[in-house]
């Protein structure tokens, strides 16, 4: 399988479609990623607005993220298998349409249960979107630049905390949290229409993206272990970042949008930087990002009560965490032991297990010992991911050395 896959990838040395059209399609995919990530994390930015309006605690609003993630975990692989015979152009457009409908439903939800149902419908669209978007985007470009293009796709992920969540938070503060959801429903609809028009159909077999280029079950399992650990730790902080900034760092309410904007700017910087190295050193990139993420969380825990240092920790957190999703997506495609879409579906499910675990564990920590301890517990999970990856890379290096003549 490895020999045939490498031969297929090597034979596909040129872009398969007109690159101007491919660029428009990639932009539409990135905007869709932006809307999904914003929709997923918007309850975190609107936490203190939704809770009193619906008569719920902040921990209960945090569980909106947990339920969302649970749907993605349970449906990613089945949905990708169910739709595998349909052109990816229309599948991806349909997922974005679901996002538009789901966020519109969230805007008009009449209570907590109704909002929860709307979130779960939106999650169905996200489950399928993240299962197929990375191979579909990669198939538009030549192998030598696929890591860079996946990083560009992830700009949408980074712009979600940079523009999406801060803008949604600001709109919510000026009007209501419902208006914020309504606005992103419109953005999703525009992305859906653009994608349906611009996205070309590219055969995965011919493009060399149907199967992993360096298939390895061991590396794939290690990657999944690293994913669930680091995302659990990261999303403990992401879910309760607004509460941390208000209660621990002591920032006034009116600064929340600007603070989240700063974190997002750091995240965008991280995404742009990773695109320059991802094709050459993907595993080492994740290793560095995990080290920075651990340091950021420890800084927030130990010195987050000092506003200036909380800002430093928040920026470092955004820089490090934003580099991880594109690297994980790229590596999932490389080491996929079988079909890349199955691997990315599993990776998406594992990622969302981490999201759900992080938000649930964060809610438990907030309810028991307070939000100030969230970064410390999160750092422990990220450090565990760092250790697992470092040990695997060391073992791989040893095996390579022992095989040399």
mmCIF file of C-alpha atoms in Angstrom, residues 38-403:
data_model
loop_
_atom_site.group_PDB
_atom_site.id
_atom_site.type_symbol
_atom_site.label_atom_id
_atom_site.label_comp_id
_atom_site.label_asym_id
_atom_site.label_seq_id
_atom_site.Cartn_x
_atom_site.Cartn_y
_atom_site.Cartn_z
ATOM 1 C CA UNK A 38 -17.178 30.507 15.752
ATOM 2 C CA UNK A 39 -20.513 28.733 16.184
ATOM 3 C CA UNK A 40 -18.866 26.068 18.305
ATOM 4 C CA UNK A 41 -17.106 28.504 20.637
ATOM 5 C CA UNK A 42 -19.513 31.449 20.654
ATOM 6 C CA UNK A 43 -21.204 30.290 23.894
ATOM 7 C CA UNK A 44 -17.822 30.805 25.590
ATOM 8 C CA UNK A 45 -17.721 34.465 24.542
ATOM 9 C CA UNK A 46 -21.403 34.974 25.382
ATOM 10 C CA UNK A 47 -21.275 32.907 28.570
ATOM 11 C CA UNK A 48 -22.183 35.721 30.941
ATOM 12 C CA UNK A 49 -25.010 36.917 28.655
ATOM 13 C CA UNK A 50 -26.701 33.609 27.822
ATOM 14 C CA UNK A 51 -26.664 32.274 31.396
ATOM 15 C CA UNK A 52 -28.821 34.971 33.048
ATOM 16 C CA UNK A 53 -31.113 35.300 30.016
ATOM 17 C CA UNK A 54 -31.955 31.586 30.118
ATOM 18 C CA UNK A 55 -31.819 31.337 33.909
ATOM 19 C CA UNK A 56 -28.872 28.905 33.879
ATOM 20 C CA UNK A 57 -25.419 28.796 35.487
ATOM 21 C CA UNK A 58 -22.250 29.421 33.495
ATOM 22 C CA UNK A 59 -21.331 25.764 33.983
ATOM 23 C CA UNK A 60 -24.603 24.713 32.341
ATOM 24 C CA UNK A 61 -23.954 27.044 29.401
ATOM 25 C CA UNK A 62 -20.490 25.510 29.135
ATOM 26 C CA UNK A 63 -22.182 22.147 28.633
ATOM 27 C CA UNK A 64 -23.558 23.469 25.338
ATOM 28 C CA UNK A 65 -20.007 22.939 24.077
ATOM 29 C CA UNK A 66 -19.896 19.438 25.561
ATOM 30 C CA UNK A 67 -23.101 18.316 23.848
ATOM 31 C CA UNK A 68 -21.958 19.853 20.580
ATOM 32 C CA UNK A 69 -18.724 17.899 20.758
ATOM 33 C CA UNK A 70 -20.542 14.666 21.639
ATOM 34 C CA UNK A 71 -22.589 14.848 18.433
ATOM 35 C CA UNK A 72 -19.432 15.377 16.372
ATOM 36 C CA UNK A 73 -17.721 12.434 18.066
ATOM 37 C CA UNK A 74 -20.602 10.037 17.434
ATOM 38 C CA UNK A 75 -21.454 11.043 13.867
ATOM 39 C CA UNK A 76 -18.205 12.017 12.090
ATOM 40 C CA UNK A 77 -17.221 8.596 10.799
ATOM 41 C CA UNK A 78 -20.766 7.329 9.988
ATOM 42 C CA UNK A 79 -21.602 10.515 8.065
ATOM 43 C CA UNK A 80 -18.351 10.421 6.085
ATOM 44 C CA UNK A 81 -19.027 6.799 5.126
ATOM 45 C CA UNK A 82 -22.656 7.504 4.278
ATOM 46 C CA UNK A 83 -21.750 10.342 1.906
ATOM 47 C CA UNK A 84 -18.531 8.921 0.426
ATOM 48 C CA UNK A 85 -20.034 8.470 -3.066
ATOM 49 C CA UNK A 86 -21.259 12.066 -3.369
ATOM 50 C CA UNK A 87 -19.125 14.850 -4.908
ATOM 51 C CA UNK A 88 -17.278 16.682 -2.129
ATOM 52 C CA UNK A 89 -18.296 20.014 -3.628
ATOM 53 C CA UNK A 90 -21.942 19.437 -2.772
ATOM 54 C CA UNK A 91 -21.293 17.623 0.488
ATOM 55 C CA UNK A 92 -19.251 20.526 1.816
ATOM 56 C CA UNK A 93 -21.813 23.086 0.616
ATOM 57 C CA UNK A 94 -24.552 21.102 2.363
ATOM 58 C CA UNK A 95 -22.632 21.057 5.651
ATOM 59 C CA UNK A 96 -22.292 24.838 5.544
ATOM 60 C CA UNK A 97 -26.024 25.132 4.846
ATOM 61 C CA UNK A 98 -26.656 23.097 7.993
ATOM 62 C CA UNK A 99 -24.463 25.553 9.897
ATOM 63 C CA UNK A 100 -26.575 28.445 8.565
ATOM 64 C CA UNK A 101 -29.807 26.756 9.644
ATOM 65 C CA UNK A 102 -28.433 25.700 13.033
ATOM 66 C CA UNK A 103 -27.135 29.132 13.982
ATOM 67 C CA UNK A 104 -30.407 30.717 12.846
ATOM 68 C CA UNK A 105 -32.254 28.265 15.082
ATOM 69 C CA UNK A 106 -29.925 29.196 17.960
ATOM 70 C CA UNK A 107 -30.817 32.845 17.443
ATOM 71 C CA UNK A 108 -34.544 32.182 17.873
ATOM 72 C CA UNK A 109 -34.320 29.421 20.504
ATOM 73 C CA UNK A 110 -37.030 29.807 23.145
ATOM 74 C CA UNK A 111 -35.157 28.194 26.018
ATOM 75 C CA UNK A 112 -32.146 26.160 27.121
ATOM 76 C CA UNK A 113 -33.461 22.862 25.703
ATOM 77 C CA UNK A 114 -34.300 24.488 22.363
ATOM 78 C CA UNK A 115 -30.856 26.081 22.193
ATOM 79 C CA UNK A 116 -29.281 22.722 22.990
ATOM 80 C CA UNK A 117 -31.217 21.106 20.114
ATOM 81 C CA UNK A 118 -30.084 23.839 17.713
ATOM 82 C CA UNK A 119 -26.487 23.308 18.778
ATOM 83 C CA UNK A 120 -26.734 19.579 18.138
ATOM 84 C CA UNK A 121 -28.097 20.124 14.615
ATOM 85 C CA UNK A 122 -25.235 22.525 13.866
ATOM 86 C CA UNK A 123 -22.827 19.905 15.186
ATOM 87 C CA UNK A 124 -24.084 17.406 12.586
ATOM 88 C CA UNK A 125 -22.914 19.763 9.850
ATOM 89 C CA UNK A 126 -19.570 20.234 11.557
ATOM 90 C CA UNK A 127 -19.082 16.494 12.007
ATOM 91 C CA UNK A 128 -19.241 15.901 8.262
ATOM 92 C CA UNK A 129 -17.424 19.119 7.338
ATOM 93 C CA UNK A 130 -14.274 18.329 9.317
ATOM 94 C CA UNK A 131 -14.324 14.707 8.159
ATOM 95 C CA UNK A 132 -13.931 15.598 4.478
ATOM 96 C CA UNK A 133 -12.636 19.174 4.221
ATOM 97 C CA UNK A 134 -8.901 18.505 4.644
ATOM 98 C CA UNK A 135 -8.566 15.837 1.915
ATOM 99 C CA UNK A 136 -10.887 17.864 -0.334
ATOM 100 C CA UNK A 137 -8.811 21.031 0.105
ATOM 101 C CA UNK A 138 -5.519 19.172 -0.304
ATOM 102 C CA UNK A 139 -6.704 17.587 -3.551
ATOM 103 C CA UNK A 140 -6.872 21.031 -5.181
ATOM 104 C CA UNK A 141 -3.112 21.561 -4.924
ATOM 105 C CA UNK A 142 0.192 19.855 -5.690
ATOM 106 C CA UNK A 143 1.707 17.603 -2.965
ATOM 107 C CA UNK A 144 4.662 19.891 -2.287
ATOM 108 C CA UNK A 145 2.447 22.696 -0.979
ATOM 109 C CA UNK A 146 -0.408 20.788 0.645
ATOM 110 C CA UNK A 147 0.791 21.482 4.165
ATOM 111 C CA UNK A 148 0.909 25.192 3.403
ATOM 112 C CA UNK A 149 -2.583 25.108 1.879
ATOM 113 C CA UNK A 150 -4.000 23.205 4.861
ATOM 114 C CA UNK A 151 -2.503 25.917 7.060
ATOM 115 C CA UNK A 152 -4.224 28.537 4.886
ATOM 116 C CA UNK A 153 -7.481 26.649 5.284
ATOM 117 C CA UNK A 154 -6.894 26.871 9.033
ATOM 118 C CA UNK A 155 -6.753 30.674 8.821
ATOM 119 C CA UNK A 156 -10.531 30.427 9.129
ATOM 120 C CA UNK A 157 -10.042 28.568 12.418
ATOM 121 C CA UNK A 158 -7.706 31.295 13.653
ATOM 122 C CA UNK A 159 -9.947 34.143 12.524
ATOM 123 C CA UNK A 160 -12.791 32.677 14.577
ATOM 124 C CA UNK A 161 -11.230 33.776 17.888
ATOM 125 C CA UNK A 162 -9.701 36.838 16.223
ATOM 126 C CA UNK A 163 -12.898 38.164 14.624
ATOM 127 C CA UNK A 164 -15.741 35.719 15.123
ATOM 128 C CA UNK A 165 -15.936 35.286 18.884
ATOM 129 C CA UNK A 166 -14.870 38.865 19.771
ATOM 130 C CA UNK A 167 -17.287 40.295 17.201
ATOM 131 C CA UNK A 168 -20.034 37.988 18.425
ATOM 132 C CA UNK A 169 -19.275 38.985 22.018
ATOM 133 C CA UNK A 170 -19.366 42.688 21.125
ATOM 134 C CA UNK A 171 -22.604 42.332 19.157
ATOM 135 C CA UNK A 172 -24.091 40.397 22.058
ATOM 136 C CA UNK A 173 -23.090 43.111 24.520
ATOM 137 C CA UNK A 174 -24.503 45.873 22.308
ATOM 138 C CA UNK A 175 -27.732 44.103 21.359
ATOM 139 C CA UNK A 176 -28.311 40.522 22.498
ATOM 140 C CA UNK A 177 -26.594 37.166 22.227
ATOM 141 C CA UNK A 178 -29.294 36.115 19.751
ATOM 142 C CA UNK A 179 -28.243 38.786 17.250
ATOM 143 C CA UNK A 180 -24.712 37.384 17.295
ATOM 144 C CA UNK A 181 -25.935 33.936 16.215
ATOM 145 C CA UNK A 182 -28.124 35.500 13.539
ATOM 146 C CA UNK A 183 -25.172 37.371 12.022
ATOM 147 C CA UNK A 184 -23.105 34.210 11.637
ATOM 148 C CA UNK A 185 -26.031 32.424 10.060
ATOM 149 C CA UNK A 186 -25.836 34.967 7.229
ATOM 150 C CA UNK A 187 -22.059 34.454 6.878
ATOM 151 C CA UNK A 188 -22.590 30.689 6.630
ATOM 152 C CA UNK A 189 -25.173 31.141 3.890
ATOM 153 C CA UNK A 190 -22.797 33.276 1.795
ATOM 154 C CA UNK A 191 -20.023 30.691 2.179
ATOM 155 C CA UNK A 192 -22.421 27.925 1.186
ATOM 156 C CA UNK A 193 -23.415 29.642 -2.067
ATOM 157 C CA UNK A 194 -19.809 30.516 -2.951
ATOM 158 C CA UNK A 195 -18.642 26.971 -2.348
ATOM 159 C CA UNK A 196 -21.400 25.429 -4.447
ATOM 160 C CA UNK A 197 -20.349 27.634 -7.368
ATOM 161 C CA UNK A 198 -16.544 27.657 -7.078
ATOM 162 C CA UNK A 199 -15.569 24.257 -5.656
ATOM 163 C CA UNK A 200 -14.299 21.986 -8.465
ATOM 164 C CA UNK A 201 -14.699 18.207 -8.408
ATOM 165 C CA UNK A 202 -11.340 16.453 -8.109
ATOM 166 C CA UNK A 203 -10.970 12.663 -8.005
ATOM 167 C CA UNK A 204 -9.223 11.653 -4.771
ATOM 168 C CA UNK A 205 -7.506 8.672 -6.398
ATOM 169 C CA UNK A 206 -6.021 10.750 -9.200
ATOM 170 C CA UNK A 207 -4.916 13.516 -6.836
ATOM 171 C CA UNK A 208 -3.156 11.108 -4.495
ATOM 172 C CA UNK A 209 -5.254 12.147 -1.473
ATOM 173 C CA UNK A 210 -7.368 9.000 -1.121
ATOM 174 C CA UNK A 211 -4.780 7.145 0.972
ATOM 175 C CA UNK A 212 -2.069 8.119 3.435
ATOM 176 C CA UNK A 213 1.306 8.959 1.919
ATOM 177 C CA UNK A 214 3.167 7.381 4.884
ATOM 178 C CA UNK A 215 0.636 4.935 6.362
ATOM 179 C CA UNK A 216 1.400 3.815 9.919
ATOM 180 C CA UNK A 217 -1.081 2.515 12.469
ATOM 181 C CA UNK A 218 1.384 3.157 15.312
ATOM 182 C CA UNK A 219 1.958 6.794 14.382
ATOM 183 C CA UNK A 220 -1.765 7.296 13.849
ATOM 184 C CA UNK A 221 -2.605 5.944 17.313
ATOM 185 C CA UNK A 222 0.072 8.131 18.895
ATOM 186 C CA UNK A 223 -1.334 11.119 17.027
ATOM 187 C CA UNK A 224 -4.821 10.381 18.359
ATOM 188 C CA UNK A 225 -3.519 10.062 21.943
ATOM 189 C CA UNK A 226 -1.693 13.381 21.625
ATOM 190 C CA UNK A 227 -4.803 14.975 20.137
ATOM 191 C CA UNK A 228 -7.209 14.002 22.906
ATOM 192 C CA UNK A 229 -4.793 15.040 25.659
ATOM 193 C CA UNK A 230 -3.836 18.434 24.285
ATOM 194 C CA UNK A 231 -7.358 19.384 23.191
ATOM 195 C CA UNK A 232 -8.754 18.432 26.600
ATOM 196 C CA UNK A 233 -6.243 20.713 28.281
ATOM 197 C CA UNK A 234 -6.639 23.514 25.766
ATOM 198 C CA UNK A 235 -10.417 23.586 25.755
ATOM 199 C CA UNK A 236 -10.629 23.762 29.512
ATOM 200 C CA UNK A 237 -9.156 27.228 29.079
ATOM 201 C CA UNK A 238 -10.967 28.150 25.866
ATOM 202 C CA UNK A 239 -14.418 27.342 27.267
ATOM 203 C CA UNK A 240 -13.970 29.423 30.418
ATOM 204 C CA UNK A 241 -11.572 32.103 29.189
ATOM 205 C CA UNK A 242 -14.057 34.971 29.598
ATOM 206 C CA UNK A 243 -14.844 33.969 33.171
ATOM 207 C CA UNK A 244 -11.114 33.653 33.901
ATOM 208 C CA UNK A 245 -10.411 37.117 32.531
ATOM 209 C CA UNK A 246 -13.220 38.657 34.567
ATOM 210 C CA UNK A 247 -12.809 36.841 37.873
ATOM 211 C CA UNK A 248 -9.109 35.947 38.081
ATOM 212 C CA UNK A 249 -7.365 38.596 35.974
ATOM 213 C CA UNK A 250 -9.874 41.231 37.095
ATOM 214 C CA UNK A 251 -10.578 42.862 33.729
ATOM 215 C CA UNK A 252 -13.786 44.904 33.402
ATOM 216 C CA UNK A 253 -16.576 43.535 31.212
ATOM 217 C CA UNK A 254 -16.074 46.188 28.554
ATOM 218 C CA UNK A 255 -12.578 44.908 27.713
ATOM 219 C CA UNK A 256 -13.613 41.332 26.899
ATOM 220 C CA UNK A 257 -13.940 41.813 23.149
ATOM 221 C CA UNK A 258 -10.550 43.520 22.905
ATOM 222 C CA UNK A 259 -8.885 40.797 24.988
ATOM 223 C CA UNK A 260 -10.304 38.004 22.861
ATOM 224 C CA UNK A 261 -9.288 39.982 19.781
ATOM 225 C CA UNK A 262 -5.699 40.048 21.029
ATOM 226 C CA UNK A 263 -5.728 36.306 21.627
ATOM 227 C CA UNK A 264 -7.106 35.763 18.145
ATOM 228 C CA UNK A 265 -4.426 37.995 16.588
ATOM 229 C CA UNK A 266 -1.769 35.844 18.207
ATOM 230 C CA UNK A 267 -3.568 32.774 16.886
ATOM 231 C CA UNK A 268 -3.591 34.128 13.348
ATOM 232 C CA UNK A 269 0.138 34.766 13.616
ATOM 233 C CA UNK A 270 0.675 31.166 14.678
ATOM 234 C CA UNK A 271 -1.335 29.852 11.745
ATOM 235 C CA UNK A 272 0.608 31.961 9.252
ATOM 236 C CA UNK A 273 3.934 30.853 10.720
ATOM 237 C CA UNK A 274 3.133 27.151 10.686
ATOM 238 C CA UNK A 275 2.383 27.240 6.978
ATOM 239 C CA UNK A 276 6.039 27.984 6.342
ATOM 240 C CA UNK A 277 7.341 24.831 8.051
ATOM 241 C CA UNK A 278 4.492 22.322 8.043
ATOM 242 C CA UNK A 279 5.440 20.561 4.799
ATOM 243 C CA UNK A 280 9.000 19.948 6.044
ATOM 244 C CA UNK A 281 8.768 19.359 9.816
ATOM 245 C CA UNK A 282 5.175 18.554 10.873
ATOM 246 C CA UNK A 283 5.957 16.422 13.942
ATOM 247 C CA UNK A 284 8.527 18.852 15.303
ATOM 248 C CA UNK A 285 6.046 21.685 14.791
ATOM 249 C CA UNK A 286 3.542 19.977 17.078
ATOM 250 C CA UNK A 287 6.279 19.354 19.649
ATOM 251 C CA UNK A 288 7.197 23.049 19.787
ATOM 252 C CA UNK A 289 3.536 24.114 19.924
ATOM 253 C CA UNK A 290 2.873 21.773 22.854
ATOM 254 C CA UNK A 291 5.849 23.180 24.754
ATOM 255 C CA UNK A 292 4.626 26.742 24.255
ATOM 256 C CA UNK A 293 1.065 25.793 25.181
ATOM 257 C CA UNK A 294 2.187 24.181 28.436
ATOM 258 C CA UNK A 295 4.187 27.274 29.331
ATOM 259 C CA UNK A 296 1.260 29.577 28.535
ATOM 260 C CA UNK A 297 -1.146 27.658 30.763
ATOM 261 C CA UNK A 298 1.323 27.548 33.652
ATOM 262 C CA UNK A 299 1.866 31.284 33.300
ATOM 263 C CA UNK A 300 -1.878 31.911 33.392
ATOM 264 C CA UNK A 301 -2.246 29.731 36.471
ATOM 265 C CA UNK A 302 0.673 31.145 38.424
ATOM 266 C CA UNK A 303 0.536 34.810 37.437
ATOM 267 C CA UNK A 304 -2.820 35.215 35.707
ATOM 268 C CA UNK A 305 -4.073 37.404 38.530
ATOM 269 C CA UNK A 306 -1.687 40.107 37.267
ATOM 270 C CA UNK A 307 -3.459 41.709 34.285
ATOM 271 C CA UNK A 308 -0.317 42.410 32.236
ATOM 272 C CA UNK A 309 0.973 38.837 32.622
ATOM 273 C CA UNK A 310 -2.490 37.453 31.935
ATOM 274 C CA UNK A 311 -2.293 39.240 28.575
ATOM 275 C CA UNK A 312 1.081 37.646 27.849
ATOM 276 C CA UNK A 313 -0.223 34.208 28.760
ATOM 277 C CA UNK A 314 -3.352 34.698 26.677
ATOM 278 C CA UNK A 315 -1.334 35.734 23.603
ATOM 279 C CA UNK A 316 1.107 32.835 23.989
ATOM 280 C CA UNK A 317 -1.823 30.446 24.386
ATOM 281 C CA UNK A 318 -3.439 31.716 21.174
ATOM 282 C CA UNK A 319 -0.155 31.532 19.250
ATOM 283 C CA UNK A 320 0.562 27.946 20.297
ATOM 284 C CA UNK A 321 -2.920 26.448 20.121
ATOM 285 C CA UNK A 322 -3.688 27.819 16.659
ATOM 286 C CA UNK A 323 -0.707 25.970 15.191
ATOM 287 C CA UNK A 324 -2.031 22.597 16.320
ATOM 288 C CA UNK A 325 -5.229 21.922 14.261
ATOM 289 C CA UNK A 326 -3.598 22.315 10.802
ATOM 290 C CA UNK A 327 -0.641 20.209 11.895
ATOM 291 C CA UNK A 328 -2.922 17.465 13.208
ATOM 292 C CA UNK A 329 -4.987 17.513 10.007
ATOM 293 C CA UNK A 330 -1.889 17.301 7.813
ATOM 294 C CA UNK A 331 -0.367 14.489 9.863
ATOM 295 C CA UNK A 332 -3.645 12.543 9.890
ATOM 296 C CA UNK A 333 -3.564 12.520 6.104
ATOM 297 C CA UNK A 334 0.089 11.464 6.030
ATOM 298 C CA UNK A 335 -0.048 8.548 8.468
ATOM 299 C CA UNK A 336 -3.609 7.387 7.685
ATOM 300 C CA UNK A 337 -3.459 3.572 7.809
ATOM 301 C CA UNK A 338 -6.268 3.436 5.233
ATOM 302 C CA UNK A 339 -8.507 6.005 3.549
ATOM 303 C CA UNK A 340 -7.631 9.579 4.438
ATOM 304 C CA UNK A 341 -11.279 10.559 4.948
ATOM 305 C CA UNK A 342 -11.723 7.776 7.498
ATOM 306 C CA UNK A 343 -8.586 8.960 9.257
ATOM 307 C CA UNK A 344 -9.673 12.606 9.291
ATOM 308 C CA UNK A 345 -13.151 11.575 10.487
ATOM 309 C CA UNK A 346 -11.616 9.648 13.371
ATOM 310 C CA UNK A 347 -9.251 12.546 14.054
ATOM 311 C CA UNK A 348 -12.198 14.943 14.125
ATOM 312 C CA UNK A 349 -14.060 12.684 16.545
ATOM 313 C CA UNK A 350 -11.027 12.414 18.819
ATOM 314 C CA UNK A 351 -10.527 16.186 18.639
ATOM 315 C CA UNK A 352 -14.106 16.675 19.767
ATOM 316 C CA UNK A 353 -13.745 14.102 22.518
ATOM 317 C CA UNK A 354 -11.051 16.457 23.761
ATOM 318 C CA UNK A 355 -13.360 19.463 23.358
ATOM 319 C CA UNK A 356 -16.159 17.762 25.265
ATOM 320 C CA UNK A 357 -13.814 16.444 27.946
ATOM 321 C CA UNK A 358 -12.168 19.821 28.318
ATOM 322 C CA UNK A 359 -15.407 21.759 28.663
ATOM 323 C CA UNK A 360 -16.906 19.185 31.049
ATOM 324 C CA UNK A 361 -13.777 18.953 33.176
ATOM 325 C CA UNK A 362 -13.484 22.722 33.124
ATOM 326 C CA UNK A 363 -17.073 23.008 34.343
ATOM 327 C CA UNK A 364 -16.260 20.597 37.173
ATOM 328 C CA UNK A 365 -13.155 22.547 38.170
ATOM 329 C CA UNK A 366 -15.051 25.864 38.071
ATOM 330 C CA UNK A 367 -17.892 24.438 40.160
ATOM 331 C CA UNK A 368 -15.581 22.907 42.791
ATOM 332 C CA UNK A 369 -12.370 24.905 43.188
ATOM 333 C CA UNK A 370 -12.896 27.933 40.953
ATOM 334 C CA UNK A 371 -11.901 29.151 37.518
ATOM 335 C CA UNK A 372 -8.397 30.134 38.670
ATOM 336 C CA UNK A 373 -7.351 26.469 38.781
ATOM 337 C CA UNK A 374 -8.483 25.705 35.226
ATOM 338 C CA UNK A 375 -5.107 26.578 33.590
ATOM 339 C CA UNK A 376 -3.180 24.302 35.962
ATOM 340 C CA UNK A 377 -5.322 21.249 35.240
ATOM 341 C CA UNK A 378 -5.218 22.086 31.535
ATOM 342 C CA UNK A 379 -1.419 22.317 31.640
ATOM 343 C CA UNK A 380 -1.213 18.814 33.120
ATOM 344 C CA UNK A 381 -3.063 17.361 30.105
ATOM 345 C CA UNK A 382 -0.980 19.280 27.567
ATOM 346 C CA UNK A 383 2.230 18.230 29.302
ATOM 347 C CA UNK A 384 1.111 14.602 29.095
ATOM 348 C CA UNK A 385 0.597 15.037 25.331
ATOM 349 C CA UNK A 386 4.070 16.546 25.049
ATOM 350 C CA UNK A 387 5.636 13.589 26.855
ATOM 351 C CA UNK A 388 3.808 11.027 24.690
ATOM 352 C CA UNK A 389 4.900 12.725 21.471
ATOM 353 C CA UNK A 390 8.498 13.250 22.594
ATOM 354 C CA UNK A 391 8.825 9.606 23.588
ATOM 355 C CA UNK A 392 7.427 8.425 20.260
ATOM 356 C CA UNK A 393 9.729 10.675 18.233
ATOM 357 C CA UNK A 394 12.685 9.444 20.270
ATOM 358 C CA UNK A 395 11.700 5.818 19.713
ATOM 359 C CA UNK A 396 11.300 6.454 15.975
ATOM 360 C CA UNK A 397 14.754 8.011 15.815
ATOM 361 C CA UNK A 398 16.256 5.027 17.638
ATOM 362 C CA UNK A 399 14.652 2.575 15.227
ATOM 363 C CA UNK A 400 15.877 4.550 12.235
ATOM 364 C CA UNK A 401 19.416 4.593 13.648
ATOM 365 C CA UNK A 402 19.402 0.844 14.353
ATOM 366 C CA UNK A 403 18.354 0.080 10.758
#
